[in-house]
Coordinates of C-alpha atoms in Angstrom, one line a residue:
Chain A
M2 CA 134.7 94.5 98.4
D3 CA 133.2 92.8 95.6
Y4 CA 133.0 96.2 93.6
G5 CA 135.1 98.8 94.9
F6 CA 137.8 100.2 92.8
R7 CA 141.1 102.5 93.9
N8 CA 141.7 104.1 90.5
G9 CA 140.6 104.3 87.0
K10 CA 142.5 100.9 86.1
E11 CA 140.4 98.8 88.8
L12 CA 137.4 100.2 87.4
I13 CA 137.5 99.4 83.8
D14 CA 139.0 95.7 84.7
L15 CA 135.5 95.5 87.0
C16 CA 133.7 96.7 84.1
R17 CA 135.4 94.0 81.6
T18 CA 135.2 91.2 84.4
H19 CA 131.4 91.3 84.8
E20 CA 130.5 92.7 81.6
K21 CA 128.9 95.9 82.7
N22 CA 129.4 99.6 82.0
M23 CA 130.2 101.9 84.5
G24 CA 127.2 103.0 85.7
Q25 CA 125.9 99.4 86.6
I26 CA 129.0 98.9 88.3
M27 CA 128.3 101.9 90.4
I28 CA 125.1 100.7 91.1
L29 CA 126.3 97.8 92.3
R30 CA 129.0 99.1 94.8
E31 CA 126.7 101.4 96.0
M32 CA 123.9 98.4 96.7
E33 CA 127.2 96.4 98.6
I34 CA 127.9 99.9 100.7
S35 CA 124.6 101.0 101.6
G36 CA 122.7 97.4 102.0
R37 CA 119.7 98.7 99.8
S38 CA 118.2 97.3 96.7
M39 CA 118.7 98.3 93.4
E40 CA 115.4 99.8 92.7
Y41 CA 115.8 101.9 95.8
I42 CA 119.1 103.6 95.2
R43 CA 118.3 104.0 91.2
G44 CA 115.3 106.2 92.8
E45 CA 117.4 108.1 94.8
M46 CA 119.1 109.0 91.4
K47 CA 116.0 109.6 89.9
E48 CA 115.1 112.0 92.5
K49 CA 118.6 113.9 91.9
L50 CA 117.9 113.8 88.4
E51 CA 114.1 116.0 88.8
I52 CA 115.6 118.7 91.0
M53 CA 118.4 118.9 88.3
R54 CA 115.8 119.4 86.1
A55 CA 113.9 121.6 87.7
A56 CA 116.8 123.8 88.6
A57 CA 118.1 123.8 84.6
E58 CA 114.8 125.0 83.6
K59 CA 113.5 127.8 86.1
G60 CA 116.1 130.1 85.0
I61 CA 115.4 130.0 81.5
E62 CA 111.8 130.6 81.8
N63 CA 112.0 133.2 84.7
E64 CA 114.9 135.9 85.2
I65 CA 116.4 135.0 88.6
K66 CA 118.3 137.6 91.2
S67 CA 121.5 135.9 92.9
V68 CA 122.0 137.1 96.6
G69 CA 124.9 138.8 96.0
G70 CA 123.7 140.1 93.0
L71 CA 126.6 139.6 90.8
I72 CA 124.7 137.0 88.4
G73 CA 121.1 136.7 87.0
G74 CA 119.3 136.7 83.7
E75 CA 122.2 135.0 81.7
A76 CA 120.5 131.4 81.0
R77 CA 117.4 133.5 79.5
K78 CA 119.2 135.7 77.8
L79 CA 121.3 132.8 76.0
N80 CA 118.0 130.7 75.3
D81 CA 116.3 133.5 73.9
W82 CA 119.7 133.8 71.7
N83 CA 119.8 130.2 70.7
K84 CA 116.2 130.5 69.4
K85 CA 117.3 132.7 66.3
D86 CA 119.2 130.1 65.1
K87 CA 122.2 132.2 64.2
S88 CA 124.6 131.1 67.0
I89 CA 128.5 130.2 66.5
S90 CA 128.5 127.1 68.5
G91 CA 125.3 125.5 67.7
T92 CA 121.8 125.0 69.5
V93 CA 122.5 121.7 71.3
M94 CA 125.7 123.3 72.9
N95 CA 123.6 126.7 73.9
K96 CA 120.9 124.8 75.2
A97 CA 123.3 123.1 77.5
V98 CA 125.6 126.3 78.3
A99 CA 121.8 127.5 78.9
R100 CA 120.6 125.0 81.4
A101 CA 124.1 125.2 82.8
L102 CA 123.6 129.0 83.9
S103 CA 120.0 128.5 84.9
V104 CA 121.4 125.8 87.7
M105 CA 124.2 128.0 88.7
E106 CA 121.6 130.9 89.4
V107 CA 119.4 129.0 91.2
N108 CA 121.8 128.1 93.1
A109 CA 123.3 131.6 93.9
S110 CA 119.4 132.6 94.8
M111 CA 119.5 130.2 97.2
G112 CA 117.3 127.9 95.5
H113 CA 117.5 124.1 95.6
I114 CA 119.9 122.1 93.6
V115 CA 122.3 119.1 94.0
A116 CA 126.2 119.6 94.6
A117 CA 127.8 117.6 91.7
P118 CA 130.4 117.2 92.9
T119 CA 130.2 120.7 94.7
A120 CA 127.7 123.7 94.7
G121 CA 129.8 125.4 92.6
S122 CA 129.9 123.3 89.7
C123 CA 126.9 122.1 90.3
G124 CA 125.8 123.6 86.7
I125 CA 127.7 121.4 84.3
L126 CA 126.4 118.0 85.0
P127 CA 122.5 118.6 84.4
G128 CA 123.3 121.4 81.2
V129 CA 125.1 118.5 79.3
I130 CA 123.4 115.2 80.6
I131 CA 119.9 116.4 80.1
T132 CA 120.6 118.2 76.8
A133 CA 122.7 115.1 75.3
G134 CA 119.9 113.1 76.4
E135 CA 117.5 115.1 74.3
T136 CA 119.8 114.7 71.1
L137 CA 120.4 110.9 72.2
E138 CA 116.8 110.2 72.6
S139 CA 117.8 108.7 75.8
T140 CA 115.1 106.8 78.1
E141 CA 114.6 107.7 82.0
D142 CA 116.6 105.2 82.6
E143 CA 119.6 105.7 80.7
H144 CA 119.7 109.5 82.2
I145 CA 119.9 107.8 85.4
D146 CA 122.8 105.3 84.5
G147 CA 124.7 108.0 82.8
L148 CA 124.7 110.0 86.6
F149 CA 126.2 106.9 88.3
A150 CA 128.8 106.4 85.3
A151 CA 129.4 110.2 85.8
S152 CA 129.6 109.7 89.8
A153 CA 131.7 106.7 89.3
V154 CA 134.7 109.4 87.9
G155 CA 133.9 111.6 90.5
L156 CA 134.4 109.1 92.7
L157 CA 137.8 108.8 91.5
V158 CA 138.7 112.1 91.9
M159 CA 137.4 112.5 95.6
Q160 CA 139.6 109.2 96.5
N161 CA 142.9 109.6 94.8
A162 CA 142.9 114.1 94.4
T163 CA 140.4 116.9 95.6
V164 CA 137.1 118.1 94.2
S165 CA 137.3 121.1 96.1
G166 CA 138.2 124.6 94.8
A167 CA 139.8 125.6 98.0
E168 CA 142.5 122.7 97.8
G169 CA 142.9 122.3 94.1
G170 CA 141.8 125.2 92.2
C171 CA 138.7 125.6 89.7
Q172 CA 140.5 122.4 87.7
A173 CA 139.6 120.3 90.3
E174 CA 135.8 121.6 90.9
T175 CA 134.6 122.4 87.2
G176 CA 137.3 120.3 86.0
T177 CA 135.8 117.0 87.9
A178 CA 132.1 118.2 87.2
A179 CA 133.1 118.4 83.6
A180 CA 135.2 115.4 83.4
M181 CA 132.0 113.4 85.1
A182 CA 129.8 114.4 82.5
S183 CA 132.0 114.0 79.6
A184 CA 132.3 110.1 80.9
G185 CA 128.2 109.9 81.8
V186 CA 127.7 111.4 78.3
V187 CA 130.2 108.8 76.4
Q188 CA 128.2 106.1 78.3
M189 CA 124.9 107.3 77.1
A190 CA 125.8 107.7 73.9
G191 CA 126.8 103.6 73.5
G192 CA 130.7 104.7 74.1
T193 CA 132.8 101.7 76.1
P194 CA 133.9 102.3 79.8
E195 CA 137.3 102.7 78.3
M196 CA 136.1 105.7 76.4
S197 CA 134.3 107.2 79.1
L198 CA 137.9 107.9 81.4
H199 CA 139.6 109.0 77.7
A200 CA 136.8 111.8 77.8
G201 CA 137.1 112.5 81.3
A202 CA 141.0 112.6 80.7
M203 CA 140.9 114.8 77.9
T204 CA 138.5 116.8 80.1
F205 CA 140.8 117.6 83.0
K206 CA 143.6 118.1 80.8
N207 CA 141.8 121.2 78.9
V208 CA 141.7 123.0 82.2
M209 CA 144.7 122.0 84.1
G210 CA 146.0 125.0 86.7
L211 CA 142.8 127.0 86.2
I212 CA 142.4 128.9 89.2
C213 CA 139.2 129.5 91.7
D214 CA 139.4 133.1 92.2
P215 CA 135.4 134.0 93.0
I216 CA 134.5 137.9 93.5
A217 CA 133.8 138.8 96.7
G218 CA 134.4 135.1 97.7
L219 CA 131.1 134.5 96.2
V220 CA 130.2 131.5 94.1
E221 CA 128.7 133.4 91.5
S222 CA 131.4 135.1 89.1
P223 CA 133.1 134.1 87.2
C224 CA 131.7 130.6 88.6
Q225 CA 128.7 130.8 86.6
K226 CA 130.3 131.3 83.5
R227 CA 133.0 128.3 84.2
N228 CA 130.3 126.1 84.1
A229 CA 129.3 127.5 80.7
L230 CA 133.0 126.4 79.9
G231 CA 132.9 123.0 81.8
V232 CA 129.6 122.1 79.9
A233 CA 131.8 123.1 76.3
N234 CA 134.6 121.1 77.6
A235 CA 132.7 118.2 78.8
M236 CA 130.4 117.7 75.3
V237 CA 134.0 118.5 72.8
S238 CA 135.7 115.8 74.9
A239 CA 132.8 113.4 75.0
D240 CA 132.5 113.5 71.0
M241 CA 136.2 112.9 70.6
A242 CA 136.2 110.3 72.8
L243 CA 133.2 108.6 70.8
S244 CA 134.9 109.1 67.6
G245 CA 137.9 106.9 68.8
I246 CA 140.1 109.8 69.9
E247 CA 142.2 108.6 73.1
S248 CA 144.0 110.4 75.5
L249 CA 148.1 110.1 75.4
I250 CA 148.0 110.4 79.5
P251 CA 145.8 107.8 81.0
F252 CA 142.7 108.8 83.2
D253 CA 144.6 108.3 86.5
E254 CA 148.0 109.7 85.9
V255 CA 146.1 113.1 84.8
V256 CA 144.1 113.2 88.1
E257 CA 147.2 112.9 90.0
A258 CA 149.1 115.4 88.0
M259 CA 145.6 117.4 88.6
L260 CA 146.6 117.3 92.2
R261 CA 150.3 118.2 91.7
V262 CA 149.0 121.2 89.7
G263 CA 146.7 122.2 92.3
K264 CA 148.9 121.7 95.5
A265 CA 151.7 123.8 93.6
L266 CA 148.9 126.6 93.0
P267 CA 149.2 129.7 95.8
A268 CA 146.7 129.8 98.5
T269 CA 145.7 133.1 96.8
F270 CA 144.4 131.2 94.0
R271 CA 142.4 128.6 95.7
E272 CA 139.1 130.0 96.7
T273 CA 140.4 132.8 98.8
A274 CA 139.3 135.5 96.9
M275 CA 142.8 137.2 97.5
G276 CA 143.9 136.7 93.7
G277 CA 142.7 136.5 90.3
L278 CA 139.8 138.1 89.2
A279 CA 138.7 138.6 92.7
T280 CA 141.1 141.3 93.3
T281 CA 140.8 143.3 89.9
P282 CA 140.2 146.8 90.3
T283 CA 136.5 145.9 89.6
G284 CA 136.4 142.9 91.7
I285 CA 137.6 144.6 95.0
K286 CA 135.0 147.8 94.4
I287 CA 132.2 144.9 94.2
S288 CA 133.5 143.5 97.3
K289 CA 133.6 147.3 99.2
E290 CA 130.3 147.8 98.1
L291 CA 128.7 144.2 98.9
Y292 CA 130.3 144.2 102.4
A293 CA 129.8 147.7 103.1
P294 CA 126.8 146.6 105.8
K295 CA 128.2 144.7 108.0
I296 CA 126.2 142.3 109.8
Chain B
M14 CA 139.0 105.3 104.8
K15 CA 135.6 106.5 104.5
Q16 CA 133.8 104.8 101.7
Y17 CA 132.4 107.7 99.6
S18 CA 128.9 106.9 98.3
A19 CA 128.0 107.8 95.0
F20 CA 125.2 110.4 96.5
D21 CA 128.4 111.7 98.4
V22 CA 129.8 112.8 94.8
I23 CA 126.2 113.5 93.4
G24 CA 124.8 115.3 96.6
P25 CA 124.1 116.3 98.5
D26 CA 120.8 117.9 97.2
M27 CA 120.8 121.4 98.8
I28 CA 119.8 124.9 98.8
G29 CA 122.7 126.9 97.4
P30 CA 125.1 128.4 97.0
S31 CA 128.0 127.0 98.9
S32 CA 128.0 123.1 100.4
S33 CA 130.5 124.3 102.8
H34 CA 129.0 128.0 103.9
T35 CA 125.8 126.8 103.5
A36 CA 124.9 123.1 103.6
G37 CA 127.9 122.9 105.9
A38 CA 126.5 125.9 107.6
N39 CA 123.0 124.4 108.4
R40 CA 124.3 120.7 109.3
L41 CA 126.4 122.9 112.3
G42 CA 123.0 124.3 113.0
A43 CA 121.2 121.0 113.2
M44 CA 123.9 119.1 115.2
A45 CA 124.0 122.2 117.8
R46 CA 120.3 121.7 118.1
K47 CA 120.3 118.1 118.4
I48 CA 123.4 118.6 121.1
A49 CA 120.4 121.3 122.8
R50 CA 118.3 118.6 122.4
G51 CA 116.2 120.9 120.8
D52 CA 115.6 123.4 123.8
I53 CA 116.7 126.6 122.6
K54 CA 115.9 129.7 124.3
K55 CA 118.1 131.8 122.4
A56 CA 121.3 131.1 120.0
T57 CA 124.2 133.8 120.2
I58 CA 126.3 132.6 117.0
Y59 CA 129.5 133.7 117.3
L60 CA 131.6 133.5 113.6
H61 CA 135.1 133.1 112.6
G62 CA 137.3 133.6 109.3
S63 CA 135.8 132.8 106.1
F64 CA 132.1 132.5 107.9
A65 CA 132.4 136.2 109.3
K66 CA 133.6 137.7 106.1
T67 CA 131.0 135.8 103.5
C68 CA 128.2 135.3 105.6
K69 CA 125.5 137.4 103.9
G70 CA 126.2 136.1 100.2
H71 CA 126.5 132.7 100.8
G72 CA 123.4 132.9 103.0
T73 CA 125.4 131.5 106.2
D74 CA 123.3 133.1 108.4
R75 CA 120.0 132.1 107.2
A76 CA 121.8 128.1 106.9
L77 CA 123.1 128.0 110.7
V78 CA 119.6 129.4 111.7
A79 CA 117.8 127.0 109.6
G80 CA 119.5 124.2 111.4
L81 CA 118.9 125.5 115.0
L82 CA 115.5 125.4 114.0
G83 CA 115.1 122.4 112.8
I84 CA 115.2 123.3 108.9
S85 CA 117.2 120.9 106.6
A86 CA 119.8 121.8 103.9
S87 CA 117.4 120.8 101.0
D88 CA 114.4 122.9 102.4
E89 CA 113.2 125.6 100.6
R90 CA 112.3 127.1 103.5
L91 CA 116.1 127.7 104.7
K92 CA 115.9 131.0 102.6
D93 CA 113.4 132.7 104.7
A94 CA 114.7 131.2 108.0
L95 CA 115.7 134.5 109.6
K96 CA 112.2 135.3 108.9
I97 CA 110.8 132.4 110.5
A98 CA 112.8 132.9 113.4
D99 CA 111.3 136.6 114.0
E100 CA 108.0 135.2 113.6
S101 CA 108.2 132.1 115.8
G102 CA 110.1 134.3 118.5
F103 CA 113.4 132.4 118.3
L104 CA 115.8 134.8 119.7
Y105 CA 119.2 134.7 117.7
E106 CA 122.5 137.1 117.4
F107 CA 125.0 137.1 115.1
R108 CA 128.9 138.6 116.3
K109 CA 131.9 138.5 114.4
A110 CA 134.8 136.5 116.4
D111 CA 138.4 135.5 116.6
L112 CA 138.1 132.5 117.8
G113 CA 141.6 131.7 117.8
D114 CA 144.0 129.1 115.7
V115 CA 140.7 127.0 114.2
H116 CA 139.6 126.4 110.8
P117 CA 138.7 129.2 108.9
N118 CA 134.8 128.2 108.7
T119 CA 134.2 127.7 112.3
V120 CA 131.3 128.9 114.3
K121 CA 130.6 129.0 118.2
F122 CA 127.1 128.5 119.1
T123 CA 126.1 129.3 123.1
I124 CA 122.8 128.1 123.7
E125 CA 120.8 129.4 126.7
Q126 CA 118.1 126.5 127.4
S127 CA 114.8 126.6 128.9
S128 CA 116.1 125.5 132.5
G129 CA 118.4 129.1 132.2
K130 CA 121.9 126.5 131.3
T131 CA 124.0 127.6 129.1
L132 CA 125.7 125.3 126.4
E133 CA 128.3 125.8 124.3
I134 CA 129.5 124.4 121.0
M135 CA 131.9 124.8 118.6
G136 CA 132.4 123.2 115.0
A137 CA 133.8 124.0 111.7
S138 CA 132.6 123.1 108.2
I139 CA 135.2 121.9 106.6
G140 CA 134.3 120.9 102.8
G141 CA 131.4 119.7 100.6
G142 CA 128.7 120.0 103.3
N143 CA 130.5 117.9 105.7
I144 CA 131.6 119.1 109.4
E145 CA 133.1 118.4 112.7
I146 CA 131.7 119.4 115.9
T147 CA 135.2 120.1 118.1
E148 CA 134.0 121.3 121.1
I149 CA 131.3 121.0 123.3
D150 CA 131.3 123.1 126.9
G151 CA 134.6 123.9 126.5
L152 CA 136.0 120.2 126.3
K153 CA 137.7 119.9 123.0
L154 CA 136.6 116.3 121.0
K155 CA 135.9 115.3 117.2
L156 CA 132.1 114.6 116.1
T157 CA 131.2 114.6 112.5
G158 CA 127.5 113.1 112.7
E159 CA 128.0 111.0 109.6
Y160 CA 127.3 108.0 112.2
P161 CA 124.4 107.7 114.7
T162 CA 126.4 109.1 117.7
L163 CA 126.2 108.8 121.4
I164 CA 127.7 110.8 123.8
T165 CA 127.7 109.9 127.8
R166 CA 128.9 112.2 130.4
H167 CA 130.5 110.1 133.2
R168 CA 132.7 110.3 136.3
D169 CA 136.7 109.5 135.5
C170 CA 136.8 106.2 137.2
P171 CA 137.8 102.4 136.5
G172 CA 134.8 100.5 134.6
V173 CA 132.5 103.1 133.4
I174 CA 133.5 102.0 130.0
S175 CA 133.3 98.7 129.8
M176 CA 129.8 98.8 131.9
V177 CA 128.3 101.6 128.7
T178 CA 130.1 98.8 126.0
G179 CA 128.4 96.0 127.7
I180 CA 125.1 97.8 127.5
L181 CA 125.8 98.7 124.2
A182 CA 126.6 94.7 123.1
D183 CA 123.2 93.9 124.9
F184 CA 121.5 95.9 122.7
G185 CA 123.3 94.5 119.5
I186 CA 125.0 98.0 119.0
N187 CA 128.3 97.8 116.8
I188 CA 130.9 100.6 117.9
A189 CA 132.5 102.0 114.9
F190 CA 134.9 104.3 116.5
M191 CA 134.9 105.4 120.1
S192 CA 137.2 108.4 122.0
V193 CA 137.5 109.1 125.7
Y194 CA 137.6 113.0 126.8
R195 CA 138.2 114.0 129.6
H196 CA 139.2 117.7 131.4
S197 CA 141.3 116.1 134.2
K198 CA 142.0 113.2 136.3
G199 CA 138.9 112.5 138.3
Q200 CA 136.6 114.8 136.8
D201 CA 134.1 114.4 134.2
A202 CA 134.5 112.6 131.1
F203 CA 132.7 112.2 128.3
M204 CA 133.1 109.4 125.6
V205 CA 131.6 109.7 121.9
I206 CA 130.8 106.9 120.2
E207 CA 129.9 106.5 117.0
A208 CA 128.2 103.0 115.9
D209 CA 126.6 101.5 112.8
D210 CA 123.0 101.3 114.3
S211 CA 120.9 104.0 115.6
F212 CA 120.5 104.1 119.8
D213 CA 116.9 103.5 120.6
E214 CA 115.8 105.7 123.8
G215 CA 115.8 102.9 125.6
I216 CA 119.6 102.6 125.6
E217 CA 119.8 106.4 126.6
A218 CA 117.7 105.5 129.9
T219 CA 119.6 102.3 130.7
L220 CA 122.8 104.1 130.6
R221 CA 121.6 106.6 132.7
N222 CA 119.7 104.6 135.4
D223 CA 122.1 101.2 135.7
V224 CA 125.7 102.7 135.3
D225 CA 126.8 104.1 138.3
G226 CA 129.2 107.0 137.1
V227 CA 127.3 107.8 133.9
K228 CA 125.8 111.2 135.0
D229 CA 124.2 111.9 131.3
A230 CA 123.8 110.3 128.1
Y231 CA 122.0 111.3 124.8
S232 CA 122.6 110.4 121.3
I233 CA 122.3 112.6 118.1
I234 CA 121.3 110.3 115.3
F235 CA 121.8 111.4 112.1
T236 CA 120.5 109.3 109.3
D237 CA 120.3 109.8 105.6
G238 CA 119.4 113.1 104.2
E239 CA 118.7 114.6 107.7
A240 CA 121.3 117.1 108.0

């Protein structure tokens, strides 16, 4: 393969050799493995972006009720608060988080979303890419290229570690989504591929060890709020990388460490709903109430 | 190793909330429908492990029935699949079951067909929307649906495999993966052939009619976006 890469180092080498950014390398790689045209592949990503946009707005415009009933209405609440211009973390951050909350509400209500990389972490990438795109005044094409750059980072994690909460905890799941988002935004802001990977590395470092403990086993809580954390993490890491801050530990080594941490997590903290918040008195009560009428 | 696509990372686009409990379940239903060739009079669905535990909250029940009805993971109608089934007279029944030492997200379908024949299909949702069919009619096998797949049922005797692969070569089909299974020597055997290219219907007919020993052949064609 001309555009294949096994790790971050090889990806950076490809970018240098071909004088392309990460998103462009990812598109060329996709053309190579699928045999399809650049136009077709970019069109496919455009469709994903449109689904993301719709899901990011839906919960802001309407209050959504989730299937399990544990979440709903949070996106709208934060968005309303954000309009008052008194927020602590700033309007851009709050807008991005509100969008991520919305996508997770759509997900939990059995609406249409794009798993990125999973359904449980599907709010982060849209929240960050769409909102940063507004700030950066990015074109549609730049959004699409940003998503391809993000997919390169997700691919690195899928190839060398895991994106599954059941395998690596929430660090693997929302951690990867946030690392993808930060790398994508760095590229959209004109940063180098190296900066993108530094952003991704810093993002992972911030959530190393994060457990996956869904209440009643549902992809609702704390998943939704961890998507909010993922947005904040991605945006802060992107700004750090763009300012020239580097991750002391290279991306590939961070991913390897993340996998080792995930493997060391007891099964109770890996999406089994047998530990963490799921087994607090409230978590157990919710679970009992939800599953009282058996199927 | 499989080369992941950019759309394996950003995708699938699907109805939430869980890629393994919703999209994967839907895909299992869709595979069962394909294996039954769309001929389903009634489906009894046995839920095992995590599938049994968190079924309703994840919409696993709706996703499974949607798959059996031919509604895809990204179709908004997935949410209303149980209602659609009831309205169209599609019969289904859910039961919790211990299916043994299998993946926690395992489901078994018992499908009654219009001929009165019963078909049993078992499979697991193994993460990220990916699935494996693990058993058909009691025969253990492995089938992912990631590639166009052809299944044959044939007599376990010399020469059948070479005849089948010869015909595939005539049709210009490149075999990516191939496995042979049987219950015991001399009885019915099965081939699961995964290929780079789709199988056209002519191949199925040719195999059934021209190869002495092949009792049945059917293809399960899964292309992009159809899952």
